[in-house]
PDB file of C-alpha atoms in Angstrom:
ATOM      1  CA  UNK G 719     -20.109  12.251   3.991  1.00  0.00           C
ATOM      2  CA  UNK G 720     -17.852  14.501   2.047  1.00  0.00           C
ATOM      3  CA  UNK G 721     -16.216  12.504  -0.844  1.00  0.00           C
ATOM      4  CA  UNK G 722     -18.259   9.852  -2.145  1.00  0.00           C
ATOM      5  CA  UNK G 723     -19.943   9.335  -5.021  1.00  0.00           C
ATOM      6  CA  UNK G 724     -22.984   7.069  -5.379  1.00  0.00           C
ATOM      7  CA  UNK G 725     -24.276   5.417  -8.487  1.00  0.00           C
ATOM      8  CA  UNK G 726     -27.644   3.086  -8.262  1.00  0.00           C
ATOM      9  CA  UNK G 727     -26.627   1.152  -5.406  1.00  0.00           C
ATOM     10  CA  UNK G 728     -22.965   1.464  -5.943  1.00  0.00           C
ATOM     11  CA  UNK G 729     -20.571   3.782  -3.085  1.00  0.00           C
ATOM     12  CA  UNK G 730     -17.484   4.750  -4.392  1.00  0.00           C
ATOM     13  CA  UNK G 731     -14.589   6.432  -1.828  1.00  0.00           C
ATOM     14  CA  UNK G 732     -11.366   7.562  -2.451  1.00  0.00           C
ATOM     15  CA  UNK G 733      -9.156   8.662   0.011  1.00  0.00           C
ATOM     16  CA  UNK G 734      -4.897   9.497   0.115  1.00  0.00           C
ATOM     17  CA  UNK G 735      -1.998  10.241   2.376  1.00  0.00           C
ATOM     18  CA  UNK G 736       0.647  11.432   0.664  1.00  0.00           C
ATOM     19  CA  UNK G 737       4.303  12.836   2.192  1.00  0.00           C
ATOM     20  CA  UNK G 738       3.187  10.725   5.418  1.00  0.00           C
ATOM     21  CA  UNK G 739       5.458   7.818   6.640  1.00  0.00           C
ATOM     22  CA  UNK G 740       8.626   6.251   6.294  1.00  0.00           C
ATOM     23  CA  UNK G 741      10.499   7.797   3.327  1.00  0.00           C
ATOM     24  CA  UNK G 742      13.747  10.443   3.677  1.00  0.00           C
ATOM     25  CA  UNK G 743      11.784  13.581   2.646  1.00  0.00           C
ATOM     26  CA  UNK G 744       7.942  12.467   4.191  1.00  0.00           C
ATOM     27  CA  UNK G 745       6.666  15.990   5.929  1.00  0.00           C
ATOM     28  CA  UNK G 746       5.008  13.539   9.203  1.00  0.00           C
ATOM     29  CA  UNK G 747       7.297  10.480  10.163  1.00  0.00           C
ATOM     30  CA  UNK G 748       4.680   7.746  10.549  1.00  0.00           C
ATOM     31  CA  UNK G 749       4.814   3.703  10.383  1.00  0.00           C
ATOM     32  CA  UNK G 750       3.575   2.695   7.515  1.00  0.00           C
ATOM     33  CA  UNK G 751       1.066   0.361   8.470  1.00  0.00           C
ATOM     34  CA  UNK G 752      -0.240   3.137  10.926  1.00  0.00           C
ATOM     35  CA  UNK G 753      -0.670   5.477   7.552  1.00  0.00           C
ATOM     36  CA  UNK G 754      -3.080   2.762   6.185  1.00  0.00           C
ATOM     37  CA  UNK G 755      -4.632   2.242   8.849  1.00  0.00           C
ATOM     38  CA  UNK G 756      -5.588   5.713   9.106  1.00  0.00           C
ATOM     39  CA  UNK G 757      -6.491   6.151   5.660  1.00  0.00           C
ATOM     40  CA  UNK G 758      -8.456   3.212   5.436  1.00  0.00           C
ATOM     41  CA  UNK G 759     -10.232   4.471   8.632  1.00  0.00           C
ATOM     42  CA  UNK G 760     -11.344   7.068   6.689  1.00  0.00           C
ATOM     43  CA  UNK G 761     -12.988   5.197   4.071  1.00  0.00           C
ATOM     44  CA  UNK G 762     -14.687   2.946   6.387  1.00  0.00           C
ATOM     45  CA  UNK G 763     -16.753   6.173   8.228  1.00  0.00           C
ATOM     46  CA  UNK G 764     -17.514   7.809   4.683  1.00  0.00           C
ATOM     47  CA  UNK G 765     -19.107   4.150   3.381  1.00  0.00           C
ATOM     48  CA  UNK G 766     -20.667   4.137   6.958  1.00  0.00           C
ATOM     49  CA  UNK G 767     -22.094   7.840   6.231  1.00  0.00           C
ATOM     50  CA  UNK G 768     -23.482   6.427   2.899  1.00  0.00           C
ATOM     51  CA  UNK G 769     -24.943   3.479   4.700  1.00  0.00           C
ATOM     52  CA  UNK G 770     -22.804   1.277   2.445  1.00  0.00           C
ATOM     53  CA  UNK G 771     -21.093  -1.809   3.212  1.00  0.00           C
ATOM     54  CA  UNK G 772     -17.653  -2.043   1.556  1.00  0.00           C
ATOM     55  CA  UNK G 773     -17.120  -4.452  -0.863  1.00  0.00           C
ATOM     56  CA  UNK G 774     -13.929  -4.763  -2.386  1.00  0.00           C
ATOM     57  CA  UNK G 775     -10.620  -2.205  -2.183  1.00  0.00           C
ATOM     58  CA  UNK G 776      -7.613  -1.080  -4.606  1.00  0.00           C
ATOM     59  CA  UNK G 777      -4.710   0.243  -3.101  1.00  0.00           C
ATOM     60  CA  UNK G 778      -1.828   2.236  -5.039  1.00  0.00           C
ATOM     61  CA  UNK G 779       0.984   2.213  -3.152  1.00  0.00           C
ATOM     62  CA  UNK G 780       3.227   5.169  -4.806  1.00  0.00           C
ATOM     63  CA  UNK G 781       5.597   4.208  -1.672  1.00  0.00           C
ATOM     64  CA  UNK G 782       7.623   0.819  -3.564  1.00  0.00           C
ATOM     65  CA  UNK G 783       7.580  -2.588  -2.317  1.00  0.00           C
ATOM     66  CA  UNK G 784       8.696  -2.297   1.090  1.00  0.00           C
ATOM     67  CA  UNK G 785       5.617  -0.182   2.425  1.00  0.00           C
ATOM     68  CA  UNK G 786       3.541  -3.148   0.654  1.00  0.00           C
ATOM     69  CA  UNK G 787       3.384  -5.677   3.586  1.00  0.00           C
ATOM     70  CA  UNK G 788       2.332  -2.810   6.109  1.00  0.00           C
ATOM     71  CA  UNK G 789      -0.018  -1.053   4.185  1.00  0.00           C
ATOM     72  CA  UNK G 790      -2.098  -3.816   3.712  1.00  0.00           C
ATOM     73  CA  UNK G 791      -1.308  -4.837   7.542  1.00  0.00           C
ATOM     74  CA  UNK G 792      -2.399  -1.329   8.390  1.00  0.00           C
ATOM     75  CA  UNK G 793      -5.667  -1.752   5.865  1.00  0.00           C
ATOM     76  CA  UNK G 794      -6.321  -5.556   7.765  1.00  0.00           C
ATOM     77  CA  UNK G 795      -5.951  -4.013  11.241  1.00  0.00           C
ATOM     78  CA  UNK G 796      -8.974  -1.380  10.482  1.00  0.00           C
ATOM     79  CA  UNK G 797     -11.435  -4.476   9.625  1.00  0.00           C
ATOM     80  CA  UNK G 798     -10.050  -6.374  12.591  1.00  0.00           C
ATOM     81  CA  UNK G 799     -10.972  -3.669  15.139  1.00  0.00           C
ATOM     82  CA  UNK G 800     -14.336  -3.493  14.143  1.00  0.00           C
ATOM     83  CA  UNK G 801     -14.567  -7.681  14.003  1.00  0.00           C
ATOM     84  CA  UNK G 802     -15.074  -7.802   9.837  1.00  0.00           C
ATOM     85  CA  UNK G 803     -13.070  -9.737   7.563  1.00  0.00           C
ATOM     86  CA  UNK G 804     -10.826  -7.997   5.242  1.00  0.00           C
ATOM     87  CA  UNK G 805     -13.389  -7.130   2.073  1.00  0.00           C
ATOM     88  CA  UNK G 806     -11.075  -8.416  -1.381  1.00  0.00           C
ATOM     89  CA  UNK G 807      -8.311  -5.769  -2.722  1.00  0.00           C
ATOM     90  CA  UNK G 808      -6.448  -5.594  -5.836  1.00  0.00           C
ATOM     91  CA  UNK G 809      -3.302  -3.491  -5.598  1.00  0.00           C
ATOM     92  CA  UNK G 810      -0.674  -1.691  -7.728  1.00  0.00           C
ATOM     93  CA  UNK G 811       2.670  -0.928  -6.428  1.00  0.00           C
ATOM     94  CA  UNK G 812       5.551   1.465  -8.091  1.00  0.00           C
ATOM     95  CA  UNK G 813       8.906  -0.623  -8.483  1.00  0.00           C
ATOM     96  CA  UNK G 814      10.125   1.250 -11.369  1.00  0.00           C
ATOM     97  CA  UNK G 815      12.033   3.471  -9.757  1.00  0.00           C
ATOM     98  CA  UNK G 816      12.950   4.745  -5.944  1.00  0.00           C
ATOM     99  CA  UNK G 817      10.158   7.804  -4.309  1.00  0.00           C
ATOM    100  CA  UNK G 818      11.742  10.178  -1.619  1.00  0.00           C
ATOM    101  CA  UNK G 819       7.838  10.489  -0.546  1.00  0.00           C
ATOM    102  CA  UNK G 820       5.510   8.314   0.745  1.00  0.00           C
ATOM    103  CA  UNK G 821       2.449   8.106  -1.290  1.00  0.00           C
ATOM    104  CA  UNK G 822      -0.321   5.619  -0.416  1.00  0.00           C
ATOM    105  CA  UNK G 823      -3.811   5.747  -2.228  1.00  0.00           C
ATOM    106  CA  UNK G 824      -6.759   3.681  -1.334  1.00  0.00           C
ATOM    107  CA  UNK G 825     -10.544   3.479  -3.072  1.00  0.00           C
ATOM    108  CA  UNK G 826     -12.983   1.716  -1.373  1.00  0.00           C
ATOM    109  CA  UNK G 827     -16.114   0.047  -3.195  1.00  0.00           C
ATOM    110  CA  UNK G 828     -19.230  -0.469  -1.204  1.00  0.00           C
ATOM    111  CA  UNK G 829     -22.938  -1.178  -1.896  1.00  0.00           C
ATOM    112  CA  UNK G 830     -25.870   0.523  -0.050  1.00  0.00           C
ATOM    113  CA  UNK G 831     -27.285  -1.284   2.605  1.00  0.00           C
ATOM    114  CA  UNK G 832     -31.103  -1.073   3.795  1.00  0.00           C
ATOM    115  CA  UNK G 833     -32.245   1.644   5.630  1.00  0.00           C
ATOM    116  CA  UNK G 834     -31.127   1.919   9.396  1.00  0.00           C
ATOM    117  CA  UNK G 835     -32.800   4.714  10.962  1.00  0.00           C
ATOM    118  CA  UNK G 836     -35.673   7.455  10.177  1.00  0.00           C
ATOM    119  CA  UNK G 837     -34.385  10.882  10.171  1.00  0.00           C
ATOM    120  CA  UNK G 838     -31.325  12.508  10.361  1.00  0.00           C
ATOM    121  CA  UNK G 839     -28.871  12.482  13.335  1.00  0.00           C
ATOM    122  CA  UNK G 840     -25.295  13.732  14.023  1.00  0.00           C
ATOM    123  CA  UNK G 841     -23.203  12.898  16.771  1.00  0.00           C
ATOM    124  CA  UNK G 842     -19.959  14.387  17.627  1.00  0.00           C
ATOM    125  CA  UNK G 843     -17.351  11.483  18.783  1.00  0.00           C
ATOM    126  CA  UNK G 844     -13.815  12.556  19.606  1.00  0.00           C
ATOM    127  CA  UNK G 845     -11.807  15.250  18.461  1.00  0.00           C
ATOM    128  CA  UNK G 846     -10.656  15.954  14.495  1.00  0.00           C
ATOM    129  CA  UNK G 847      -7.127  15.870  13.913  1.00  0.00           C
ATOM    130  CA  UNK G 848      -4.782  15.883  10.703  1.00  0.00           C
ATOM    131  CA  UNK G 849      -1.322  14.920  10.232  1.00  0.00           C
ATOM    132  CA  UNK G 850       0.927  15.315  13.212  1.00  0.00           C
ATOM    133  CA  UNK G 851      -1.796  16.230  14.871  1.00  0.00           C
ATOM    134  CA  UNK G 852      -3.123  12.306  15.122  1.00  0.00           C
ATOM    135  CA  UNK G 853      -0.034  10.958  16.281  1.00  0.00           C
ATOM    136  CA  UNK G 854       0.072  13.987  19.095  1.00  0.00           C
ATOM    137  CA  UNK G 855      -3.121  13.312  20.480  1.00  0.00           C
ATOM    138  CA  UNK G 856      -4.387   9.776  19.696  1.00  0.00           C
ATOM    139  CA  UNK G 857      -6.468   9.307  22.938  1.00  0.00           C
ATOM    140  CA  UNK G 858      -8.415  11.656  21.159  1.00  0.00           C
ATOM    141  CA  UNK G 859      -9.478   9.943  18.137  1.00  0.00           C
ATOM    142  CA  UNK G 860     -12.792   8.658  18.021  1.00  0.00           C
ATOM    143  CA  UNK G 861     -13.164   5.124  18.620  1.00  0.00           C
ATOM    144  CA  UNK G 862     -13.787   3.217  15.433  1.00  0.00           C
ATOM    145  CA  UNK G 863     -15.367   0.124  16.886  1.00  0.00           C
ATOM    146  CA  UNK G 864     -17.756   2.103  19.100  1.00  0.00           C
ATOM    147  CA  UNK G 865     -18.742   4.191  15.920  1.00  0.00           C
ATOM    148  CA  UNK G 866     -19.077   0.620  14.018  1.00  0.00           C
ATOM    149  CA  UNK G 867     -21.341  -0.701  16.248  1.00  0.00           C
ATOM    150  CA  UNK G 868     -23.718   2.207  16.594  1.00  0.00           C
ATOM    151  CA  UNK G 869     -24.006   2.360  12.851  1.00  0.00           C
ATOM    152  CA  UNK G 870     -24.783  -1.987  12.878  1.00  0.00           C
ATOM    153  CA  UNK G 871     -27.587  -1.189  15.727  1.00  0.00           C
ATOM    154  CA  UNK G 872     -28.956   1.785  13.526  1.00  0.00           C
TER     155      UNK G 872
END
């Protein structure tokens, strides 16, 4: 776990992608629900590292209403491929005036769950990647429903 921060039995998780997917001057060309999906991924293995269960979501979508539809698409497809419902989100979404730059930020809310395991264990499960990198090699990236259901089993 690298960026969460936990408060009684509260997880709190921030992640962002920002200059990744559809807009003119975005540094990785990406579909936007594939951007959420990623980010949300992220999210979803840091409350998993906590041994938290997420609870709700907020999404600021920097990107304008047309990314809005497939971010939260992208966002529903993470809790569908490890067979959860979609926790609750609230969202906020710039339509005051036109980005050149995709900018998607997500903050997941989770609350710790009892005690799986005694001890400490690491596992290494696919290959990092960042950026382009992910959409070069994406038979690489570890397999989120695999690394669900170990974490479920304990």
């Amino acid at each position: 776990m690298r960026n969460a921060y936990i408060q009684h039995d509260l997880v709190v998780a921030i992640d962002n992608s920002v200059a990744i997917g559809e807009k003119p001057l975005d540094v990785v060309r990406a579909p936007d629900a594939l951007v959420a999906a990623y980010t949300m991924r992220v999210l979803l293995l840091e409350q998993m590292c906590a041994n938290a269960r997420i609870q709700c979501i907020t999404v600021g979508n920097g990107s304008g209403k047309d990314a809005f539809t497939p971010y939260i698409e992208g966002i529903r497809s993470v809790f569908t491929e490890v067979e959860e419902a979609m926790p609750p989100y609230v969202a906020s979404t710039e339509t005051n005036m036109e980005t050149q730059q995709s900018a998607l930020t997500i903050t997941a809310i989770g609350t710790l769950q009892a005690p799986r395991t005694r001890g400490q264990y690491r596992y290494v499960i696919g290959h990092p990647h960042v950026g382009q990198s992910i959409l070069d090699h994406p038979h690489e990236v570890a397999p989120l429903a695999g690394i669900y259901a170990l974490w479920q089993q304990g």
